[in-house]
Coordinates of C-alpha atoms in Angstrom, one line a residue:
X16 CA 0.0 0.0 0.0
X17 CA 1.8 3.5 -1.1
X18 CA 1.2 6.3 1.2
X19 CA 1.4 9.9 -0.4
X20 CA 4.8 11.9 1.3
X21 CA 2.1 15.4 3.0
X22 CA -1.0 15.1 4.3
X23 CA -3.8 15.6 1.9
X24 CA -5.4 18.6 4.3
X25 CA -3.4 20.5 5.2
X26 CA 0.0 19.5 3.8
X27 CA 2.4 18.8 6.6
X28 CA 4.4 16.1 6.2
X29 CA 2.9 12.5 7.1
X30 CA 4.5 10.4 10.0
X31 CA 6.3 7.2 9.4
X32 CA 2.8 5.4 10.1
X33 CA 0.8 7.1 7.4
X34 CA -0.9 9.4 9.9
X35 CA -0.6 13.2 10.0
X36 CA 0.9 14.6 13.4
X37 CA -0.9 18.1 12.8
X38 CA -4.1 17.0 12.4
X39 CA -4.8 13.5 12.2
X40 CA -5.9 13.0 8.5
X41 CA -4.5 9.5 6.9
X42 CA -2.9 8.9 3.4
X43 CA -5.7 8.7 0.8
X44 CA -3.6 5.4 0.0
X45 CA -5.4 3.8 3.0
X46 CA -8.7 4.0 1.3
X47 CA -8.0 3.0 -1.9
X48 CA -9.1 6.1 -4.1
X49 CA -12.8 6.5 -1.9
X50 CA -13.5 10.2 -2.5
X51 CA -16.2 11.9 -0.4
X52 CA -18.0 15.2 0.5
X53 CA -21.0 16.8 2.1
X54 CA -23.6 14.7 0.1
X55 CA -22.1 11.3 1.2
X56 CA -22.1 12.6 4.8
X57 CA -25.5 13.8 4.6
X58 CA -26.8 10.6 3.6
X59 CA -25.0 8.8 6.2
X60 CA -26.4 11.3 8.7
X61 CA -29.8 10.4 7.1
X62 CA -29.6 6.2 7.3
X63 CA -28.5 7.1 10.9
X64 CA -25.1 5.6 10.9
X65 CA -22.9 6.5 13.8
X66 CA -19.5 6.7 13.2
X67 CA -17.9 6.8 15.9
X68 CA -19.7 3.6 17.3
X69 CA -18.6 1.8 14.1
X70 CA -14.8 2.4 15.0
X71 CA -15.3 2.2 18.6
X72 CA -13.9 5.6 19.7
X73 CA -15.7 8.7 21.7
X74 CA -17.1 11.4 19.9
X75 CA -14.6 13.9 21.7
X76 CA -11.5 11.6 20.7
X77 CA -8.8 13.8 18.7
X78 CA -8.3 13.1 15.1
X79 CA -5.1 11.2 15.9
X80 CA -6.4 8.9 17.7
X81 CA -9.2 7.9 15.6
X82 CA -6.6 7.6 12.8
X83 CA -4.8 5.4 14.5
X84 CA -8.3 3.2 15.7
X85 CA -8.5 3.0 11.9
X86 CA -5.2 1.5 11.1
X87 CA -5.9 -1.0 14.0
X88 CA -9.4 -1.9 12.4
X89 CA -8.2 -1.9 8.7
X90 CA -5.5 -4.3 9.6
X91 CA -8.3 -7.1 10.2
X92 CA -9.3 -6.6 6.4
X93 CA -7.2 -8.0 3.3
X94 CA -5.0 -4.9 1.0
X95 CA -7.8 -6.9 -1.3
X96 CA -11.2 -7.0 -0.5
X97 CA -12.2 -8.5 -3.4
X98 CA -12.8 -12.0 -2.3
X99 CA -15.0 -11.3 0.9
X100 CA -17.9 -12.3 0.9
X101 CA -20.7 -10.0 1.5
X102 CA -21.1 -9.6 4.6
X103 CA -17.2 -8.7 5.6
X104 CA -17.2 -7.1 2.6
X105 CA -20.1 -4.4 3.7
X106 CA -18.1 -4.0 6.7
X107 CA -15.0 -3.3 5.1
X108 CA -16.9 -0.3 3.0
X109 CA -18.7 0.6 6.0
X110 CA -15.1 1.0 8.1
X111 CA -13.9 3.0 5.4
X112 CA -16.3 5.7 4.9
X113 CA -16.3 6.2 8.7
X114 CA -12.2 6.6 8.8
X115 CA -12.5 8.6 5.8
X116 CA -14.8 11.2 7.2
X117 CA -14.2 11.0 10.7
X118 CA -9.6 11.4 9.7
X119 CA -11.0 14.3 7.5
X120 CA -11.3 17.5 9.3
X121 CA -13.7 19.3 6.9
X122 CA -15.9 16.0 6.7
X123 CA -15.8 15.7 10.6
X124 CA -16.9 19.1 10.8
X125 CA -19.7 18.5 8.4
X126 CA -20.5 15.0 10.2
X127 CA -20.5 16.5 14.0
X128 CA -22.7 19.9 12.5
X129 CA -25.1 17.4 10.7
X130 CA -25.4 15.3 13.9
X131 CA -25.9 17.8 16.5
X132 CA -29.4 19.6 13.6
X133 CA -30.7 16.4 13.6
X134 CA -30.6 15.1 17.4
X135 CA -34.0 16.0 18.5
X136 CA -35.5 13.9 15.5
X137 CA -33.6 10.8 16.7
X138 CA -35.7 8.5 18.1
X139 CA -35.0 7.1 21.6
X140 CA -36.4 3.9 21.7
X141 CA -35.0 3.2 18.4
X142 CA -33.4 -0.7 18.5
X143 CA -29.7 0.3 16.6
X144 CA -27.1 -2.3 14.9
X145 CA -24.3 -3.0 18.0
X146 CA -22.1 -2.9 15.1
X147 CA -22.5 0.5 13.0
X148 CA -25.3 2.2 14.9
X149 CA -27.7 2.1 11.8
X150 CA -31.5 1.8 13.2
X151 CA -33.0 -1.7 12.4
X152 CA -36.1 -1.6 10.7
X153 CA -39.2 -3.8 11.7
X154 CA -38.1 -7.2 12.6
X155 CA -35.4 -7.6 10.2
X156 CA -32.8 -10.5 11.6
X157 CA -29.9 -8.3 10.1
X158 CA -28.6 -4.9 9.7
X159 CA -29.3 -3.6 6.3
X160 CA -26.0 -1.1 6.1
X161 CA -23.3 -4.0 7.8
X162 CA -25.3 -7.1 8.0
X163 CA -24.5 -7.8 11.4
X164 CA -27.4 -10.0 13.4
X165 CA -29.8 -8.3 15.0
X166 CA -29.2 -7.6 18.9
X167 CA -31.4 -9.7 21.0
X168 CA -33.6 -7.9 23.2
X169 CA -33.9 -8.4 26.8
X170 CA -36.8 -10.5 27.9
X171 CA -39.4 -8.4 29.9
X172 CA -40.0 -9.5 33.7
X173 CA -43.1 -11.3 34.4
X174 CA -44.7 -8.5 36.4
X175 CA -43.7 -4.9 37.3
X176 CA -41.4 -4.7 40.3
X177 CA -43.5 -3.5 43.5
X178 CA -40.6 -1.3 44.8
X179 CA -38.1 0.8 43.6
X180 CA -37.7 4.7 42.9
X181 CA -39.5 6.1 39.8
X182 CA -36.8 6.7 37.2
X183 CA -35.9 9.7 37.0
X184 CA -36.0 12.2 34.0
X185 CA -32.9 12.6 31.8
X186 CA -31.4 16.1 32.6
X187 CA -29.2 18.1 30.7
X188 CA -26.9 19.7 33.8
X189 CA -24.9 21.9 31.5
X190 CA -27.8 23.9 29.9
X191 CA -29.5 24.1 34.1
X192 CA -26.3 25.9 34.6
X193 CA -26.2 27.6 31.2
X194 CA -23.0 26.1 30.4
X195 CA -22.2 24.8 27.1
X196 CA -20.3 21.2 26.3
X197 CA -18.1 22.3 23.3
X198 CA -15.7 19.5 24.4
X199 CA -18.6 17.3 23.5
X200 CA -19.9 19.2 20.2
X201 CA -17.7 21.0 18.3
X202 CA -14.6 19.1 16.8
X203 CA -11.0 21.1 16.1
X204 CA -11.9 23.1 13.6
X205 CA -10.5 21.7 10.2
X206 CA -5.8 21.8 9.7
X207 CA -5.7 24.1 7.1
X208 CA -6.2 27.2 9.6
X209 CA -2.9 26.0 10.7
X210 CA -0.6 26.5 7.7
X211 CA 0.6 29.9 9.3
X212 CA 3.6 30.2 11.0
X213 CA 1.4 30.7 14.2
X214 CA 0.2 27.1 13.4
X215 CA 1.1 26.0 16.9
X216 CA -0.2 28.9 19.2
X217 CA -3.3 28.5 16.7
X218 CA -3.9 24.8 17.7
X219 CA -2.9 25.5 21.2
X220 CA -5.9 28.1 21.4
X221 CA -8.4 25.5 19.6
X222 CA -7.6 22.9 22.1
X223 CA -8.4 25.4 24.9
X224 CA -11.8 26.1 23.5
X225 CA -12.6 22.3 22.7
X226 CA -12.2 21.6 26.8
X227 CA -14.4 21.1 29.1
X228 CA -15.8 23.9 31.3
X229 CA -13.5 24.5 34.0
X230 CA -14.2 24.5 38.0
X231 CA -13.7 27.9 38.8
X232 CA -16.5 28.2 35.4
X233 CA -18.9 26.1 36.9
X234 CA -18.7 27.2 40.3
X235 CA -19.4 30.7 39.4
X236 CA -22.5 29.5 37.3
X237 CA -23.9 27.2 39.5
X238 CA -23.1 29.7 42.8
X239 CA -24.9 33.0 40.3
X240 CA -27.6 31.1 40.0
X241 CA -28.3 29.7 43.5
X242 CA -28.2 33.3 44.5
X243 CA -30.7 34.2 41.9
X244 CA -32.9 31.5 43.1
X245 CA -32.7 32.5 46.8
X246 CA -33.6 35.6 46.2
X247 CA -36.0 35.0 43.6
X248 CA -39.7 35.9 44.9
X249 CA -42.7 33.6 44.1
X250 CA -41.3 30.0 44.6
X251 CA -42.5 27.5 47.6
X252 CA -39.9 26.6 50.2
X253 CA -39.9 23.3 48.6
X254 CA -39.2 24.5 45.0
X255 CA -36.6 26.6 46.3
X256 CA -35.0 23.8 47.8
X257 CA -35.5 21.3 45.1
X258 CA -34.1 24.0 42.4
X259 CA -30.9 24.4 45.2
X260 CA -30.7 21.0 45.2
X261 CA -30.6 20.4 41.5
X262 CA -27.8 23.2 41.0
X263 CA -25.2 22.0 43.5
X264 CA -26.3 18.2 42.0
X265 CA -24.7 19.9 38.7
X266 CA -22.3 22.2 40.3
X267 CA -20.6 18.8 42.0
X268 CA -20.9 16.8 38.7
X269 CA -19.9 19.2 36.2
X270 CA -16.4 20.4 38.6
X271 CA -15.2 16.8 38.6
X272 CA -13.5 15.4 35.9
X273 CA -14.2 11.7 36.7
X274 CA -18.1 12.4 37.5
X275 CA -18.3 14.6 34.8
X276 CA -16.7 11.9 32.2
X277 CA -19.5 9.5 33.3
X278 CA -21.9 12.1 33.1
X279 CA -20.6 12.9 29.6
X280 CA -21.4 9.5 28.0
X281 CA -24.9 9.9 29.1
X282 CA -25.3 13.5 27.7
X283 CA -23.8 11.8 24.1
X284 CA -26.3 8.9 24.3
X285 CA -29.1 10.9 25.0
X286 CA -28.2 13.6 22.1
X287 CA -28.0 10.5 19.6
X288 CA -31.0 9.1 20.4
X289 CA -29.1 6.1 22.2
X290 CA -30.7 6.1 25.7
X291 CA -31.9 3.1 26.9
X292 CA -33.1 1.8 30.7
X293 CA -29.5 0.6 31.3
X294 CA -28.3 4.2 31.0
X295 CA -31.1 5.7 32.9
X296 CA -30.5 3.7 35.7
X297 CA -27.0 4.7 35.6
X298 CA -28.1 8.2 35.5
X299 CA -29.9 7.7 38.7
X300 CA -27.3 5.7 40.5
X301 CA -24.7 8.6 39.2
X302 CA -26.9 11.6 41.0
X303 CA -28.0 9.2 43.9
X304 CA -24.3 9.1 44.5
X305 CA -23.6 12.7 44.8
X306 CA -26.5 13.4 46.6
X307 CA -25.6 10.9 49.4
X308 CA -21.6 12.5 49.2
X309 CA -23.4 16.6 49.1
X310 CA -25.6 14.8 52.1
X311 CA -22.1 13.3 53.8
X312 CA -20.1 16.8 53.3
X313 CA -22.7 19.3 54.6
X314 CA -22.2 17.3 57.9
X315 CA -18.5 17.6 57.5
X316 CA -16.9 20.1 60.2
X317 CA -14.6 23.1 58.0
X318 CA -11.6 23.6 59.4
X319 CA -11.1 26.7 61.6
X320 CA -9.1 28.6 59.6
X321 CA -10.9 28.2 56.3
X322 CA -14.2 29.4 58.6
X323 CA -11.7 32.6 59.6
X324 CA -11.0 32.8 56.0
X325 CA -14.4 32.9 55.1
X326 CA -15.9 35.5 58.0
X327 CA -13.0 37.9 56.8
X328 CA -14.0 37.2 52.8
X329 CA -17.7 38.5 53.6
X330 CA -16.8 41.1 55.9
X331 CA -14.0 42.5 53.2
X332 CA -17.3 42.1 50.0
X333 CA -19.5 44.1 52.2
X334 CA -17.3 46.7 52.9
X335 CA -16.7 46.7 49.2
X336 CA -19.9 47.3 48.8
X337 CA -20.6 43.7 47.1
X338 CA -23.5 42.4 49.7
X339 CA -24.6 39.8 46.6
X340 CA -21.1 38.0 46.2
X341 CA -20.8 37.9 50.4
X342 CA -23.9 35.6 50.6
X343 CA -22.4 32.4 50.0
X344 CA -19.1 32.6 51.7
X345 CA -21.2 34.6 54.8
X346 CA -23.6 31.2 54.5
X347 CA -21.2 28.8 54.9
X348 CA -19.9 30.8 58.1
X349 CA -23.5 30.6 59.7
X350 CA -23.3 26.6 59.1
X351 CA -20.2 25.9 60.6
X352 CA -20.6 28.7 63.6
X353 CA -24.6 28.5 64.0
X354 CA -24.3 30.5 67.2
X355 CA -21.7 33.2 65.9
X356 CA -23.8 36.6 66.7
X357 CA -21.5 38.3 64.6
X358 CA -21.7 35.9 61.4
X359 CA -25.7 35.7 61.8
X360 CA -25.4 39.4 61.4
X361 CA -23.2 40.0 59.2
X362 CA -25.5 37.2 57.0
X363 CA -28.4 39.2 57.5
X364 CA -27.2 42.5 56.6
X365 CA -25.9 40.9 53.1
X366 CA -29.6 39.5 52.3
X367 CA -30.8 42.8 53.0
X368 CA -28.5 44.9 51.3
X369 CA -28.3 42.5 48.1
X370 CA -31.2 44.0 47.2
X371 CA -33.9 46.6 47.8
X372 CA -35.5 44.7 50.5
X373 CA -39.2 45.7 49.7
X374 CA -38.1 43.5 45.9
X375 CA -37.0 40.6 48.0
X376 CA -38.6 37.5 48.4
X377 CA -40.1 35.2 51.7
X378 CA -37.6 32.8 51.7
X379 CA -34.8 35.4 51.8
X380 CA -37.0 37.7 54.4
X381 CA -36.7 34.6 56.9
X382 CA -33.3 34.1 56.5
X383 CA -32.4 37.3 57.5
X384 CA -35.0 37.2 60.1
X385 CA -33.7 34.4 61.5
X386 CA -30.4 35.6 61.4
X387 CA -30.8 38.8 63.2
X388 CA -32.9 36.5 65.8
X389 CA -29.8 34.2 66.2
X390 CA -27.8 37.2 66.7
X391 CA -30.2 38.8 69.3
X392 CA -30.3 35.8 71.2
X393 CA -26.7 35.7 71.9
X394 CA -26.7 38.6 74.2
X395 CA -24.7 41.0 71.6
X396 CA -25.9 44.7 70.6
X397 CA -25.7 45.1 66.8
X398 CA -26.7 48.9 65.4
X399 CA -30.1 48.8 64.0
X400 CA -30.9 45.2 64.6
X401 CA -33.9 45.1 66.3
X402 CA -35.5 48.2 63.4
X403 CA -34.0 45.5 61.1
X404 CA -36.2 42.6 62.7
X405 CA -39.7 45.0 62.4
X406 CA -39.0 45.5 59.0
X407 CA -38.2 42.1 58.1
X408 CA -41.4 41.0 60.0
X409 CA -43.6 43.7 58.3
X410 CA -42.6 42.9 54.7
X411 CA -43.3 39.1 55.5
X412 CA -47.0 40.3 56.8
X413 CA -47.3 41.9 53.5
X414 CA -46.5 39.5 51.1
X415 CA -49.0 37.5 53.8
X416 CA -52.0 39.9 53.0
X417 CA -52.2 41.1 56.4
X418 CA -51.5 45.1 55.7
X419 CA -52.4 46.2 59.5
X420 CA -49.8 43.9 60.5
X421 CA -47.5 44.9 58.1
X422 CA -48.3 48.5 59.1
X423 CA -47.7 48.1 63.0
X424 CA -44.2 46.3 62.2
X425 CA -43.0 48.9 59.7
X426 CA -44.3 51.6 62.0
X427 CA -42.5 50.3 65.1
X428 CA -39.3 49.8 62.9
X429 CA -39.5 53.4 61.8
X430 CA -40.0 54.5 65.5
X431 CA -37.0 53.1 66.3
X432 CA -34.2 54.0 64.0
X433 CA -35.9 56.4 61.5
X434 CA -32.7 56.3 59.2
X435 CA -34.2 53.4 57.4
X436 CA -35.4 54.7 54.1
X437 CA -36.9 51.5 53.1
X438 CA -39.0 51.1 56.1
X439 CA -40.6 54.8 55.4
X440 CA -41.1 53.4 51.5
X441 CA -42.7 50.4 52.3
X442 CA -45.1 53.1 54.6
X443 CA -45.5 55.2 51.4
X444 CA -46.5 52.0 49.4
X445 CA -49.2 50.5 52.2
X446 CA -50.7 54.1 52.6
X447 CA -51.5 54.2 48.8
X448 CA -52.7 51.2 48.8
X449 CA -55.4 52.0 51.1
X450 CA -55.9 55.1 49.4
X451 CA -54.1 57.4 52.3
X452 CA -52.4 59.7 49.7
X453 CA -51.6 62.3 52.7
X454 CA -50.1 59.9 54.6
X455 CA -48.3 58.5 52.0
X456 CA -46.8 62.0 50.7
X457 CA -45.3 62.5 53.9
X458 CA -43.6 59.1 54.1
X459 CA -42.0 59.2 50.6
X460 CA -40.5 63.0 51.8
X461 CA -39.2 61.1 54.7
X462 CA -37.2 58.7 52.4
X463 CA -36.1 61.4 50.2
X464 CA -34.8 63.4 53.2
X465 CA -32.7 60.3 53.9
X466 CA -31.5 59.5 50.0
X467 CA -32.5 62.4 47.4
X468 CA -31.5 60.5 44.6
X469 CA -34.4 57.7 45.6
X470 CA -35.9 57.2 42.5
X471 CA -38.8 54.7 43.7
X472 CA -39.4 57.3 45.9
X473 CA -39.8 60.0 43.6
X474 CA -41.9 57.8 41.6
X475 CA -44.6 57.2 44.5
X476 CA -44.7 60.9 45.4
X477 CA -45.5 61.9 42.0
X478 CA -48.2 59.8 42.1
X479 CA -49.4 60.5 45.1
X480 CA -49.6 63.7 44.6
X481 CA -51.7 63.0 41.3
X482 CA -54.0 61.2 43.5
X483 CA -54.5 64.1 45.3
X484 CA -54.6 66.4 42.8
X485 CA -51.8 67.6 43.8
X486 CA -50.8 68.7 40.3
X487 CA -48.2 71.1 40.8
X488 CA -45.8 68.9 43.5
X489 CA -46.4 66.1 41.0
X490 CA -45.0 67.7 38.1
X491 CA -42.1 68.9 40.2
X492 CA -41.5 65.3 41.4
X493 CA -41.5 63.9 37.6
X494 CA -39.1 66.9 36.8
X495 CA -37.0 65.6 39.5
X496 CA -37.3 62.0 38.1
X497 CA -36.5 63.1 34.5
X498 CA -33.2 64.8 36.0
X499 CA -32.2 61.4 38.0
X500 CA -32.7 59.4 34.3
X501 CA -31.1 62.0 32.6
X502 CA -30.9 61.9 28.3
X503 CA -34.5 62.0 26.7
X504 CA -36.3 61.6 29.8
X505 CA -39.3 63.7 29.1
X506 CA -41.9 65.3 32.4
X507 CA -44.9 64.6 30.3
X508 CA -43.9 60.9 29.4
X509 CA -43.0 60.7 33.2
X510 CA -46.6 61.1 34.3
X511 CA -48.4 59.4 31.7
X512 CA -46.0 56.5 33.0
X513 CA -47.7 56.6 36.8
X514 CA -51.0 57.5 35.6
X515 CA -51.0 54.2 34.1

């Protein structure tokens, strides 16, 4: 067999084994003249052939591998084909077209593009040939593309088992953490973008953006979006929990390489239509096992100095002025020192400066209400805590439907540190709620004598003060609002916007 001296892609010179060390393309001599292209691709896309399955290698595998799974499959075949009979025969093209594309970078590229369009048609129940991955039609004993036997199905129990968990639903962990598996998707692009004399520092940067997401990338999209979810009003405490639940589930698959390799060959069976009971009980065995590990490490003691660590990380963000990003680390502080006054409220005072309090939701309310009770209970005087507690307690009655309540607690927390804009907000909103536009004047100038530049506050003056007919103050509050947005903000537009 004659081997050509370059690499039909992108030129380089070929190794002493026929196979291309840049990127991974074999002699055309190893294939005896086949020539293909997009069409021939397409059409094995269409019969449903799978490739990779026919040479026994992972979709991710790089091109020099799969050369040299070729070479290793080729050598089982005669230089001469011609006296097979037909069923080796069909084989031996079969294992050629899939080196030939798959050694190919611009065919693999087509192949891997083709594959990933036409995934959600692929049907999962589908009964596939072991050998090539074609789908078996009917009952036919044989494959039609390699004619290998038919695989024989299991034989069904004689009754359903009585116990057990339900299976669980196939999830796709890297699009709940808006992560995407490139590593898994997108090959190298094709070797002729490397015939500069960057070529290497090229390839170096393709392999980087072929990986897998890293830790410190996973972490901060799982962690973003716990915090979202936490502070997100509207869910039950046991959806908040289960969502929690099923982002740190993620989060702890998706940072570990060996997890996430299992993981992986579940997310590739599932995209090519190739997931069976087997793998869904491996699924659920795979997430049963890092739920009993996240269940064996939130029992696990930190060590003092990482807790130390940790208390000075979340005192250092909110001095910063980043309450949102001291959440987590302030968290973990309260779980490992549940009686720490100082912890419980520095926790509390993140949750309620994350966000403008009267935005944030129940579950976050009682944390930091719980907090600041932890903390009162320990004996230890922290400014504004117990103003802190009435407000927390009034928005709670609010959300609640019980507005007197809500009233009382916001009135007392007013009463006793009145340099809490939000408490004489959350006044201002109740009072025009119950149609007290007086009242609720007053309390918005309150706020504003506290913050100026309160826009929300501006906002429910100007409209109380339409309300009340008050037409004058409320034009001179929307002029004030217009100033705050600055640009085009127009008066006019300003009070059309609260009269509706």
């Amino acid at each position: 067999m004659s081997l050509d001296p370059t690499c039909p892609s992108c030129s380089a010179p070929l190794g002493s084994d026929g196979i291309c060390p840049a990127c991974g393309s074999l002699a055309r001599g190893f294939f005896q003249g086949l020539d293909l292209g997009a069409p021939q691709v397409a059409a094995a896309v269409a019969r449903g052939l799978d490739l990779y399955r026919l040479l026994g290698v992972e979709q991710h595998a790089d091109a020099v591998s799969i050369a040299r799974q070729y070479r290793r499959l080729r050598a089982l075949f005669p230089d001469d084909p011609s006296a097979l009979a037909p069923e080796p025969r069909r084989k031996f093209e079969l294992l050629q077209i899939a080196g030939r594309i798959l050694t190919d970078p611009s065919l693999r590229a087509v192949y891997d593009r083709l594959l990933v369009s036409t995934a959600a048609n692929l049907q999962k129940d589908v009964v596939r040939c072991e050998s090539c991955g074609a789908p078996l039609r009917g009952d036919d004993p044989r494959c039609l593309y390699c004619g290998s036997p038919r695989p024989v199905a299991p034989t069904p129990p004689a009754a359903p088992p009585d116990a057990g968990p339900p299976p669980i639903e196939p999830v796709d962990l890297y699009a709940l953490l808006g992560l995407s598996p490139v590593h898994l998707i997108d090959p190298l692009p094709p070797a002729r973008t490397l015939r500069s004399s960057h070529s290497a520092q090229e390839a170096a940067t393709m392999l980087r953006g072929s990986q897998p997401p890293t830790p410190e990338e996973v972490d901060a999209a799982s962690y973003a979006l716990q915090h979202q979810t936490l502070l997100r009003p509207g869910l039950s405490p046991d959806e908040r929990d289960k969502r929690m639940e099923e982002l740190e589930i993620a989060r702890r698959i998706l940072r570990h390489e060996r997890l996430r390799s299992r993981y992986d060959a579940f997310w590739q069976a599932l995209r090519q239509g190739r997931f069976d009971h087997g793998q869904l009980e491996g699924l659920r065995a795979l997430i049963d096992e890092v739920r009993a590990d996240e269940m064996a490490t939130a029992g696990a003691a930190l060590p003092a100095d990482e807790v130390e660590a940790l208390l000075q990380q979340g005192r250092g963000l909110l001095a910063a002025g980043l309450p949102r990003e001291a959440l987590e680390p302030l968290r973990r502080v309260c779980e490992a020192l549940p009686q720490s006054a100082e912890a419980h409220a520095l926790y509390a005072r993140a949750i309620l400066s994350s966000a403008d309090p009267l935005d944030l939701g129940g579950h976050a309310l009682r944390q930091a209400l719980a907090s600041l009770e932890t903390a009162s209970r320990s004996g230890a005087s922290f400014p504004g805590s117990e103003a802190q507690r009435a407000l927390c307690r009034g928005l709670l009655a609010r959300d609640a439907g019980d507005m007197r309540q809500a009233e009382i607690e916001l009135e007392r927390a007013a009463q006793i540190d009145p340099s809490l804009a939000h408490t004489w907000r959350g006044l201002a909103a109740l009072a025009l709620g119950r149609g007290a536009h007086g009242a609720a004047i007053d309390h918005c100038r309150r706020a504003l004598t506290l913050d100026p530049r309160d826009e929300r506050a501006w906002l429910m003056l100007a409209g109380a003060c339409q309300r009340a007919r008050r037409h004058a103050e409320a034009r001179a509050a929307a002029g004030q609002i217009a100033a705050l947005r600055g640009g085009n903000a127009n008066v006019d537009e300003i009070l059309a916007e609260i009269a509706i």
